[in-house]
PDB file of C-alpha atoms and ligand atoms in Angstrom:
ATOM      1  CA  MET A   1      88.472  73.501 146.556  1.00 98.00           C
ATOM      2  CA  TYR A   2      85.423  72.862 144.863  1.00 98.00           C
ATOM      3  CA  GLU A   3      85.126  74.409 141.369  1.00 98.00           C
ATOM      4  CA  LYS A   4      82.343  74.389 138.911  1.00 97.00           C
ATOM      5  CA  THR A   5      83.466  72.123 135.960  1.00 98.00           C
ATOM      6  CA  GLN A   6      82.584  74.747 133.480  1.00 97.00           C
ATOM      7  CA  ASN A   7      85.102  77.022 135.111  1.00 98.00           C
ATOM      8  CA  ILE A   8      87.918  74.266 135.055  1.00 98.00           C
ATOM      9  CA  LEU A   9      87.068  73.638 131.293  1.00 98.00           C
ATOM     10  CA  LYS A  10      87.481  77.258 130.826  1.00 98.00           C
ATOM     11  CA  MET A  11      90.932  77.010 132.387  1.00 98.00           C
ATOM     12  CA  ALA A  12      91.814  74.221 130.122  1.00 98.00           C
ATOM     13  CA  LYS A  13      90.863  75.976 127.106  1.00 97.00           C
ATOM     14  CA  GLU A  14      92.773  78.811 127.727  1.00 97.00           C
ATOM     15  CA  SER A  15      95.785  76.982 128.613  1.00 96.00           C
ATOM     16  CA  ASN A  16      95.162  74.927 125.526  1.00 96.00           C
ATOM     17  CA  THR A  17      95.156  71.468 127.493  1.00 98.00           C
ATOM     18  CA  SER A  18      92.765  69.080 128.870  1.00 98.00           C
ATOM     19  CA  VAL A  19      91.633  68.351 132.303  1.00 98.00           C
ATOM     20  CA  ILE A  20      91.444  64.717 133.141  1.00 98.00           C
ATOM     21  CA  SER A  21      87.901  63.717 134.418  1.00 98.00           C
ATOM     22  CA  PHE A  22      88.209  60.312 136.344  1.00 98.00           C
ATOM     23  CA  ILE A  23      85.490  57.983 136.878  1.00 98.00           C
ATOM     24  CA  CYS A  24      85.328  57.317 140.519  1.00 98.00           C
ATOM     25  CA  MET A  25      82.893  54.504 141.678  1.00 97.00           C
ATOM     26  CA  ASP A  26      83.636  55.149 145.530  1.00 98.00           C
ATOM     27  CA  TYR A  27      85.275  57.080 148.097  1.00 98.00           C
ATOM     28  CA  VAL A  28      88.798  55.508 147.697  1.00 98.00           C
ATOM     29  CA  MET A  29      88.875  56.411 144.031  1.00 98.00           C
ATOM     30  CA  ALA A  30      87.642  59.830 144.533  1.00 98.00           C
ATOM     31  CA  ARG A  31      89.955  60.653 147.398  1.00 98.00           C
ATOM     32  CA  SER A  32      92.947  59.166 145.324  1.00 98.00           C
ATOM     33  CA  VAL A  33      92.188  61.863 142.548  1.00 98.00           C
ATOM     34  CA  VAL A  34      91.847  64.646 144.769  1.00 98.00           C
ATOM     35  CA  TYR A  35      95.125  64.059 146.631  1.00 98.00           C
ATOM     36  CA  ALA A  36      96.927  63.458 143.410  1.00 98.00           C
ATOM     37  CA  ALA A  37      95.465  66.584 141.904  1.00 98.00           C
ATOM     38  CA  GLU A  38      96.800  68.464 145.000  1.00 98.00           C
ATOM     39  CA  ALA A  39     100.223  66.937 144.948  1.00 98.00           C
ATOM     40  CA  THR A  40     100.719  67.801 141.374  1.00 98.00           C
ATOM     41  CA  ASN A  41      98.817  71.198 141.716  1.00 98.00           C
ATOM     42  CA  THR A  42      96.627  70.056 138.757  1.00 98.00           C
ATOM     43  CA  PRO A  43      92.922  70.662 138.469  1.00 98.00           C
ATOM     44  CA  ALA A  44      90.819  67.485 138.060  1.00 98.00           C
ATOM     45  CA  ILE A  45      87.293  66.392 137.798  1.00 98.00           C
ATOM     46  CA  VAL A  46      85.679  63.540 139.800  1.00 98.00           C
ATOM     47  CA  MET A  47      83.038  61.774 137.746  1.00 98.00           C
ATOM     48  CA  LEU A  48      80.278  59.601 138.419  1.00 98.00           C
ATOM     49  CA  TYR A  49      79.164  56.841 135.871  1.00 97.00           C
ATOM     50  CA  PRO A  50      75.444  56.552 137.069  1.00 96.00           C
ATOM     51  CA  GLU A  51      75.373  52.901 136.653  1.00 96.00           C
ATOM     52  CA  HIS A  52      77.424  52.893 139.730  1.00 97.00           C
ATOM     53  CA  VAL A  53      74.547  54.057 141.832  1.00 97.00           C
ATOM     54  CA  THR A  54      71.769  52.110 139.667  1.00 95.00           C
ATOM     55  CA  VAL A  55      73.574  48.878 138.905  1.00 97.00           C
ATOM     56  CA  GLN A  56      76.651  48.242 141.057  1.00 97.00           C
ATOM     57  CA  LYS A  57      75.189  50.063 144.058  1.00 97.00           C
ATOM     58  CA  THR A  58      78.704  51.538 145.307  1.00 97.00           C
ATOM     59  CA  THR A  59      77.256  54.923 146.096  1.00 97.00           C
ATOM     60  CA  GLY A  60      74.216  57.011 145.926  1.00 97.00           C
ATOM     61  CA  PHE A  61      73.753  60.246 143.800  1.00 98.00           C
ATOM     62  CA  ALA A  62      73.374  62.614 146.623  1.00 98.00           C
ATOM     63  CA  ASN A  63      75.932  60.799 148.720  1.00 97.00           C
ATOM     64  CA  TYR A  64      78.402  60.977 145.775  1.00 98.00           C
ATOM     65  CA  ALA A  65      77.837  64.890 145.293  1.00 98.00           C
ATOM     66  CA  THR A  66      78.225  65.564 148.966  1.00 98.00           C
ATOM     67  CA  MET A  67      81.561  63.225 149.214  1.00 98.00           C
ATOM     68  CA  VAL A  68      83.166  65.028 146.252  1.00 98.00           C
ATOM     69  CA  LYS A  69      82.523  68.607 147.635  1.00 98.00           C
ATOM     70  CA  GLU A  70      83.601  67.609 150.966  1.00 98.00           C
ATOM     71  CA  LEU A  71      86.946  65.929 149.546  1.00 98.00           C
ATOM     72  CA  ALA A  72      87.347  69.174 147.529  1.00 98.00           C
ATOM     73  CA  LYS A  73      87.319  71.443 150.557  1.00 98.00           C
ATOM     74  CA  GLU A  74      90.329  69.573 151.870  1.00 98.00           C
ATOM     75  CA  VAL A  75      92.662  70.647 149.188  1.00 98.00           C
ATOM     76  CA  ASN A  76      93.697  73.989 147.411  1.00 98.00           C
ATOM     77  CA  VAL A  77      93.641  72.881 143.826  1.00 98.00           C
ATOM     78  CA  PRO A  78      90.158  73.179 141.826  1.00 98.00           C
ATOM     79  CA  ILE A  79      88.005  70.050 141.943  1.00 98.00           C
ATOM     80  CA  GLY A  80      85.094  69.470 139.680  1.00 98.00           C
ATOM     81  CA  LEU A  81      82.093  67.042 140.114  1.00 98.00           C
ATOM     82  CA  HIS A  82      80.488  65.620 136.811  1.00 98.00           C
ATOM     83  CA  ALA A  83      77.917  63.103 135.987  1.00 98.00           C
ATOM     84  CA  ASP A  84      78.873  60.974 132.964  1.00 98.00           C
ATOM     85  CA  HIS A  85      76.241  59.505 130.509  1.00 97.00           C
ATOM     86  CA  ASP A  86      72.657  59.842 131.425  1.00 97.00           C
ATOM     87  CA  PHE A  87      70.284  58.941 128.573  1.00 97.00           C
ATOM     88  CA  SER A  88      66.955  60.737 129.370  1.00 98.00           C
ATOM     89  CA  TYR A  89      65.710  64.038 130.723  1.00 98.00           C
ATOM     90  CA  ASN A  90      64.316  62.629 133.846  1.00 98.00           C
ATOM     91  CA  ALA A  91      67.630  60.723 134.704  1.00 97.00           C
ATOM     92  CA  VAL A  92      69.427  63.992 134.332  1.00 98.00           C
ATOM     93  CA  MET A  93      66.858  65.759 136.453  1.00 98.00           C
ATOM     94  CA  THR A  94      67.516  63.147 139.199  1.00 97.00           C
ATOM     95  CA  THR A  95      71.236  63.738 138.938  1.00 98.00           C
ATOM     96  CA  ILE A  96      70.837  67.545 139.294  1.00 98.00           C
ATOM     97  CA  ASP A  97      68.517  67.220 142.225  1.00 98.00           C
ATOM     98  CA  ALA A  98      71.048  65.142 143.859  1.00 98.00           C
ATOM     99  CA  GLY A  99      73.445  68.141 143.814  1.00 98.00           C
ATOM    100  CA  PHE A 100      75.266  67.889 140.344  1.00 98.00           C
ATOM    101  CA  GLU A 101      76.111  71.126 138.711  1.00 98.00           C
ATOM    102  CA  SER A 102      77.562  69.353 135.662  1.00 98.00           C
ATOM    103  CA  VAL A 103      76.105  66.500 133.749  1.00 98.00           C
ATOM    104  CA  MET A 104      75.886  64.695 130.578  1.00 98.00           C
ATOM    105  CA  ILE A 105      72.941  64.182 128.299  1.00 98.00           C
ATOM    106  CA  ASP A 106      73.938  61.289 125.755  1.00 97.00           C
ATOM    107  CA  GLY A 107      71.507  61.319 122.905  1.00 96.00           C
ATOM    108  CA  SER A 108      73.921  59.957 120.484  1.00 94.00           C
ATOM    109  CA  MET A 109      72.227  56.863 119.801  1.00 92.00           C
ATOM    110  CA  ASN A 110      69.280  58.812 118.199  1.00 95.00           C
ATOM    111  CA  ASP A 111      69.003  60.522 114.652  1.00 94.00           C
ATOM    112  CA  LEU A 112      70.540  64.014 114.702  1.00 95.00           C
ATOM    113  CA  ASP A 113      67.282  65.908 115.249  1.00 96.00           C
ATOM    114  CA  THR A 114      66.149  63.766 118.041  1.00 97.00           C
ATOM    115  CA  ASN A 115      69.379  64.249 119.668  1.00 97.00           C
ATOM    116  CA  ILE A 116      69.290  67.948 119.243  1.00 98.00           C
ATOM    117  CA  GLU A 117      65.651  67.851 120.569  1.00 98.00           C
ATOM    118  CA  LEU A 118      66.517  66.048 123.800  1.00 98.00           C
ATOM    119  CA  THR A 119      69.655  67.687 124.448  1.00 98.00           C
ATOM    120  CA  LYS A 120      67.791  71.067 123.997  1.00 98.00           C
ATOM    121  CA  ARG A 121      65.063  70.353 126.402  1.00 98.00           C
ATOM    122  CA  VAL A 122      68.016  69.391 129.072  1.00 98.00           C
ATOM    123  CA  THR A 123      70.055  72.472 128.530  1.00 98.00           C
ATOM    124  CA  LEU A 124      66.953  74.921 128.632  1.00 98.00           C
ATOM    125  CA  LYS A 125      66.113  73.513 132.138  1.00 98.00           C
ATOM    126  CA  ALA A 126      69.777  73.122 133.334  1.00 98.00           C
ATOM    127  CA  ARG A 127      70.408  76.738 132.516  1.00 96.00           C
ATOM    128  CA  GLU A 128      67.567  78.117 134.469  1.00 97.00           C
ATOM    129  CA  LEU A 129      69.097  75.758 137.426  1.00 97.00           C
ATOM    130  CA  GLY A 130      72.803  77.051 136.934  1.00 97.00           C
ATOM    131  CA  VAL A 131      73.904  73.617 135.623  1.00 98.00           C
ATOM    132  CA  CYS A 132      76.308  73.024 132.703  1.00 98.00           C
ATOM    133  CA  VAL A 133      75.435  70.214 130.134  1.00 98.00           C
ATOM    134  CA  GLU A 134      77.755  67.979 127.995  1.00 98.00           C
ATOM    135  CA  GLY A 135      76.158  66.484 124.693  1.00 98.00           C
ATOM    136  CA  GLU A 136      77.466  64.178 122.406  1.00 96.00           C
ATOM    137  CA  ILE A 137      77.297  64.082 118.571  1.00 93.00           C
ATOM    138  CA  GLY A 138      78.358  61.084 116.535  1.00 90.00           C
ATOM    139  CA  HIS A 139      78.580  58.060 118.796  1.00 87.00           C
ATOM    140  CA  VAL A 140      81.400  56.835 120.995  1.00 88.00           C
ATOM    141  CA  GLY A 141      80.703  53.107 120.765  1.00 86.00           C
ATOM    142  CA  THR A 142      82.473  50.203 122.295  1.00 89.00           C
ATOM    143  CA  ALA A 143      86.183  49.479 121.789  1.00 86.00           C
ATOM    144  CA  SER A 144      86.147  45.655 122.292  1.00 87.00           C
ATOM    145  CA  ILE A 145      84.016  45.296 119.356  1.00 86.00           C
ATOM    146  CA  SER A 146      85.876  47.945 117.318  1.00 84.00           C
ATOM    147  CA  ASP A 147      83.378  50.696 117.180  1.00 83.00           C
ATOM    148  CA  ASN A 148      86.320  53.221 117.084  1.00 85.00           C
ATOM    149  CA  MET A 149      86.968  51.902 113.659  1.00 84.00           C
ATOM    150  CA  ASN A 150      83.462  52.438 112.338  1.00 85.00           C
ATOM    151  CA  THR A 151      83.467  55.849 110.543  1.00 86.00           C
ATOM    152  CA  ASP A 152      79.658  55.932 110.305  1.00 85.00           C
ATOM    153  CA  PHE A 153      79.891  56.702 114.022  1.00 89.00           C
ATOM    154  CA  TYR A 154      82.294  59.574 113.738  1.00 94.00           C
ATOM    155  CA  THR A 155      81.202  63.246 114.351  1.00 95.00           C
ATOM    156  CA  LYS A 156      80.766  65.308 111.346  1.00 95.00           C
ATOM    157  CA  ALA A 157      81.835  68.933 111.506  1.00 97.00           C
ATOM    158  CA  ASP A 158      78.832  70.544 110.195  1.00 96.00           C
ATOM    159  CA  ALA A 159      76.356  68.568 112.365  1.00 96.00           C
ATOM    160  CA  ALA A 160      78.369  69.454 115.309  1.00 97.00           C
ATOM    161  CA  GLU A 161      78.116  73.027 114.430  1.00 98.00           C
ATOM    162  CA  LYS A 162      74.340  72.931 114.057  1.00 98.00           C
ATOM    163  CA  PHE A 163      73.970  70.795 117.253  1.00 98.00           C
ATOM    164  CA  CYS A 164      76.059  73.369 119.435  1.00 98.00           C
ATOM    165  CA  ARG A 165      74.063  76.114 117.881  1.00 98.00           C
ATOM    166  CA  GLU A 166      70.766  74.697 118.560  1.00 98.00           C
ATOM    167  CA  THR A 167      71.309  72.955 121.954  1.00 98.00           C
ATOM    168  CA  GLY A 168      73.348  75.532 123.619  1.00 98.00           C
ATOM    169  CA  VAL A 169      75.334  72.849 125.247  1.00 98.00           C
ATOM    170  CA  ASP A 170      78.456  73.771 127.236  1.00 98.00           C
ATOM    171  CA  SER A 171      80.606  71.227 126.067  1.00 98.00           C
ATOM    172  CA  LEU A 172      80.590  68.482 123.475  1.00 98.00           C
ATOM    173  CA  ALA A 173      81.652  64.689 123.327  1.00 97.00           C
ATOM    174  CA  VAL A 174      83.048  63.763 119.950  1.00 96.00           C
ATOM    175  CA  SER A 175      83.766  60.676 118.079  1.00 95.00           C
ATOM    176  CA  ILE A 176      87.003  60.720 116.195  1.00 95.00           C
ATOM    177  CA  GLY A 177      88.212  57.046 116.590  1.00 93.00           C
ATOM    178  CA  ASN A 178      87.826  56.716 120.264  1.00 92.00           C
ATOM    179  CA  ALA A 179      85.804  54.282 122.107  1.00 91.00           C
ATOM    180  CA  HIS A 180      84.807  52.934 125.573  1.00 93.00           C
ATOM    181  CA  GLY A 181      86.629  50.242 127.095  1.00 91.00           C
ATOM    182  CA  GLU A 182      89.602  48.364 126.111  1.00 90.00           C
ATOM    183  CA  TYR A 183      90.600  48.612 122.429  1.00 92.00           C
ATOM    184  CA  ALA A 184      91.132  45.630 120.334  1.00 89.00           C
ATOM    185  CA  ASN A 185      93.979  47.275 118.569  1.00 88.00           C
ATOM    186  CA  THR A 186      95.736  50.553 118.847  1.00 91.00           C
ATOM    187  CA  PRO A 187      93.277  53.363 118.199  1.00 92.00           C
ATOM    188  CA  HIS A 188      94.348  56.114 115.848  1.00 93.00           C
ATOM    189  CA  LEU A 189      92.466  59.418 116.509  1.00 95.00           C
ATOM    190  CA  ASP A 190      91.422  61.262 113.244  1.00 96.00           C
ATOM    191  CA  ILE A 191      93.093  64.727 114.143  1.00 97.00           C
ATOM    192  CA  LYS A 192      91.891  66.335 110.789  1.00 97.00           C
ATOM    193  CA  ARG A 193      88.367  65.584 111.722  1.00 97.00           C
ATOM    194  CA  LEU A 194      88.894  67.096 115.069  1.00 97.00           C
ATOM    195  CA  GLN A 195      90.327  70.171 113.587  1.00 98.00           C
ATOM    196  CA  ASP A 196      87.490  70.579 111.537  1.00 98.00           C
ATOM    197  CA  ILE A 197      85.085  70.099 114.449  1.00 98.00           C
ATOM    198  CA  HIS A 198      87.024  72.402 116.551  1.00 98.00           C
ATOM    199  CA  ALA A 199      86.931  75.266 113.823  1.00 98.00           C
ATOM    200  CA  ALA A 200      83.237  74.880 113.405  1.00 98.00           C
ATOM    201  CA  THR A 201      82.340  75.038 117.261  1.00 97.00           C
ATOM    202  CA  ASP A 202      83.487  77.177 120.127  1.00 94.00           C
ATOM    203  CA  VAL A 203      82.594  75.052 123.293  1.00 97.00           C
ATOM    204  CA  PRO A 204      85.349  72.818 125.024  1.00 98.00           C
ATOM    205  CA  LEU A 205      85.465  69.474 123.343  1.00 98.00           C
ATOM    206  CA  VAL A 206      85.440  66.139 125.216  1.00 98.00           C
ATOM    207  CA  LEU A 207      87.290  62.828 124.454  1.00 97.00           C
ATOM    208  CA  HIS A 208      85.566  59.745 126.065  1.00 96.00           C
ATOM    209  CA  GLY A 209      87.232  56.239 125.877  1.00 92.00           C
ATOM    210  CA  GLY A 210      90.692  57.558 126.983  1.00 88.00           C
ATOM    211  CA  SER A 211      92.165  54.318 128.056  1.00 91.00           C
ATOM    212  CA  GLY A 212      94.821  52.817 125.643  1.00 91.00           C
ATOM    213  CA  ILE A 213      95.009  55.952 123.471  1.00 95.00           C
ATOM    214  CA  PRO A 214      98.745  56.580 123.223  1.00 96.00           C
ATOM    215  CA  ASP A 215      99.988  59.660 124.807  1.00 97.00           C
ATOM    216  CA  ASP A 216     101.416  61.385 121.831  1.00 96.00           C
ATOM    217  CA  GLN A 217      98.093  61.275 120.173  1.00 97.00           C
ATOM    218  CA  LEU A 218      96.397  62.335 123.233  1.00 97.00           C
ATOM    219  CA  MET A 219      98.757  65.534 123.466  1.00 97.00           C
ATOM    220  CA  VAL A 220      97.824  66.278 119.750  1.00 97.00           C
ATOM    221  CA  ALA A 221      94.104  66.046 120.576  1.00 98.00           C
ATOM    222  CA  PHE A 222      94.567  68.302 123.722  1.00 97.00           C
ATOM    223  CA  SER A 223      96.042  70.982 121.342  1.00 96.00           C
ATOM    224  CA  ASN A 224      93.252  70.754 118.973  1.00 97.00           C
ATOM    225  CA  GLY A 225      90.297  71.390 121.148  1.00 97.00           C
ATOM    226  CA  ILE A 226      90.091  68.449 123.527  1.00 98.00           C
ATOM    227  CA  ASN A 227      89.656  70.127 126.880  1.00 98.00           C
ATOM    228  CA  LYS A 228      88.063  67.307 129.029  1.00 98.00           C
ATOM    229  CA  PHE A 229      89.511  63.469 128.780  1.00 96.00           C
ATOM    230  CA  ASN A 230      87.578  60.923 130.280  1.00 97.00           C
ATOM    231  CA  LEU A 231      89.440  58.282 131.884  1.00 96.00           C
ATOM    232  CA  GLY A 232      87.944  55.043 133.338  1.00 96.00           C
ATOM    233  CA  THR A 233      88.830  51.653 132.138  1.00 95.00           C
ATOM    234  CA  ASP A 234      92.653  52.039 132.992  1.00 96.00           C
ATOM    235  CA  PHE A 235      91.903  53.420 136.477  1.00 98.00           C
ATOM    236  CA  LEU A 236      89.575  50.630 137.399  1.00 97.00           C
ATOM    237  CA  ALA A 237      91.998  48.139 136.197  1.00 97.00           C
ATOM    238  CA  ARG A 238      94.639  49.856 138.654  1.00 98.00           C
ATOM    239  CA  TYR A 239      92.108  49.309 141.468  1.00 98.00           C
ATOM    240  CA  TYR A 240      91.670  45.830 140.541  1.00 98.00           C
ATOM    241  CA  ASP A 241      95.306  45.217 140.763  1.00 98.00           C
ATOM    242  CA  ALA A 242      95.998  47.158 143.912  1.00 98.00           C
ATOM    243  CA  VAL A 243      93.220  44.979 145.823  1.00 98.00           C
ATOM    244  CA  THR A 244      95.041  41.880 144.209  1.00 98.00           C
ATOM    245  CA  SER A 245      98.136  43.075 145.703  1.00 98.00           C
ATOM    246  CA  PHE A 246      96.371  43.740 149.079  1.00 98.00           C
ATOM    247  CA  VAL A 247      95.123  40.167 149.239  1.00 98.00           C
ATOM    248  CA  ALA A 248      98.598  38.762 148.573  1.00 98.00           C
ATOM    249  CA  ASP A 249     100.284  41.016 150.963  1.00 97.00           C
ATOM    250  CA  TYR A 250      98.022  40.278 153.874  1.00 97.00           C
ATOM    251  CA  ALA A 251      97.292  36.273 153.138  1.00 96.00           C
ATOM    252  CA  SER A 252      99.537  35.323 155.932  1.00 96.00           C
ATOM    253  CA  ASP A 253      97.954  38.182 158.700  1.00 96.00           C
ATOM    254  CA  SER A 254      95.547  36.622 160.869  1.00 96.00           C
ATOM    255  CA  ASP A 255      94.156  39.865 161.987  1.00 96.00           C
ATOM    256  CA  PRO A 256      90.187  39.214 161.627  1.00 95.00           C
ATOM    257  CA  VAL A 257      89.736  42.941 160.790  1.00 97.00           C
ATOM    258  CA  LYS A 258      92.501  43.511 158.219  1.00 97.00           C
ATOM    259  CA  ILE A 259      90.158  44.681 155.818  1.00 97.00           C
ATOM    260  CA  ILE A 260      90.303  48.063 157.006  1.00 97.00           C
ATOM    261  CA  ASN A 261      93.628  48.793 155.921  1.00 97.00           C
ATOM    262  CA  LEU A 262      92.350  48.159 152.523  1.00 98.00           C
ATOM    263  CA  PRO A 263      91.271  51.670 151.578  1.00 98.00           C
ATOM    264  CA  GLU A 264      94.566  53.107 152.589  1.00 98.00           C
ATOM    265  CA  TYR A 265      96.530  50.520 150.931  1.00 98.00           C
ATOM    266  CA  VAL A 266      94.705  51.016 147.581  1.00 98.00           C
ATOM    267  CA  GLN A 267      94.877  54.795 147.561  1.00 98.00           C
ATOM    268  CA  ALA A 268      98.802  54.634 148.031  1.00 98.00           C
ATOM    269  CA  LYS A 269      98.797  52.283 145.107  1.00 98.00           C
ATOM    270  CA  LEU A 270      96.415  54.456 142.905  1.00 98.00           C
ATOM    271  CA  GLN A 271      97.794  58.072 143.736  1.00 98.00           C
ATOM    272  CA  PRO A 272     101.292  57.559 142.073  1.00 98.00           C
ATOM    273  CA  TYR A 273      99.612  56.409 138.957  1.00 98.00           C
ATOM    274  CA  LEU A 274      97.150  59.350 139.027  1.00 98.00           C
ATOM    275  CA  GLU A 275      99.948  61.828 139.642  1.00 98.00           C
ATOM    276  CA  GLU A 276     101.849  60.194 136.715  1.00 98.00           C
ATOM    277  CA  ARG A 277      98.848  60.702 134.409  1.00 98.00           C
ATOM    278  CA  MET A 278      98.234  64.500 135.448  1.00 98.00           C
ATOM    279  CA  ARG A 279     101.988  65.367 135.197  1.00 98.00           C
ATOM    280  CA  THR A 280     102.233  63.700 131.672  1.00 98.00           C
ATOM    281  CA  LEU A 281      99.070  64.922 130.103  1.00 97.00           C
ATOM    282  CA  CYS A 282      97.834  68.219 131.734  1.00 97.00           C
ATOM    283  CA  ARG A 283      99.658  71.557 131.003  1.00 95.00           C
ATOM    284  CA  PHE A 284      97.671  74.216 133.173  1.00 95.00           C
TER     285      PHE A 284
HETATM  286 ZN1  LIG B 301      81.595  58.077 127.575  1.00 79.71          ZN
END
């Protein structure tokens, strides 16, 4: 069933665990998540990375929101819909207009005051519309250039407290040694910093850059305030592997429309991986 993301985050916070928010670029990925969630009886969030609309053109905003809500109706477990990184007020409003009730405004490339100003403008409007907002403070950079090692980017607890108080965000993405994409070296989350941020704020905290962080570190983070965990790179890599495997398996098949078997084939490969991630990491 479709559930507002905010309610799923509340459930995660109450259970002292984290929901996994999966980047899904299309129906195949989204459906795999929804059915893995159902099979494991674990709430999950299907998340759009806006560039999948604006750059890769794998979907449309309204099309995506409708798709996820329709898929969610097919199952009993709570399924949320969320839009990842938008960087401007107008971009967020486009996302909301398309049917998203959970969005992210990422002003983390700005100085703190500018970030607060931008985020507050978004939350004030979003609140009127019944939409919840994730903000970001500190900066979650790019893993391949080792941004996760740059402590200048890390979230500071006192700034996080001020940010939450002044903007009224519903959830907060933090930078504690995590980064987007594939890590050059095994990351080491700064758990002490996370504990300080958790103590200074009362909103669910969000961990971006989830691919490649060892599970034992994730479990510690989930018991110290991380209630939403974004997983993209690893999932997309599995998708690629499944397509590669399909091409190999069907190479000698002369059926001119064999491609129609691809979505079901890929989902059968992705779903066990997703179920394993949910069973291992989520404690609802
Ligand atoms: Zn992110």
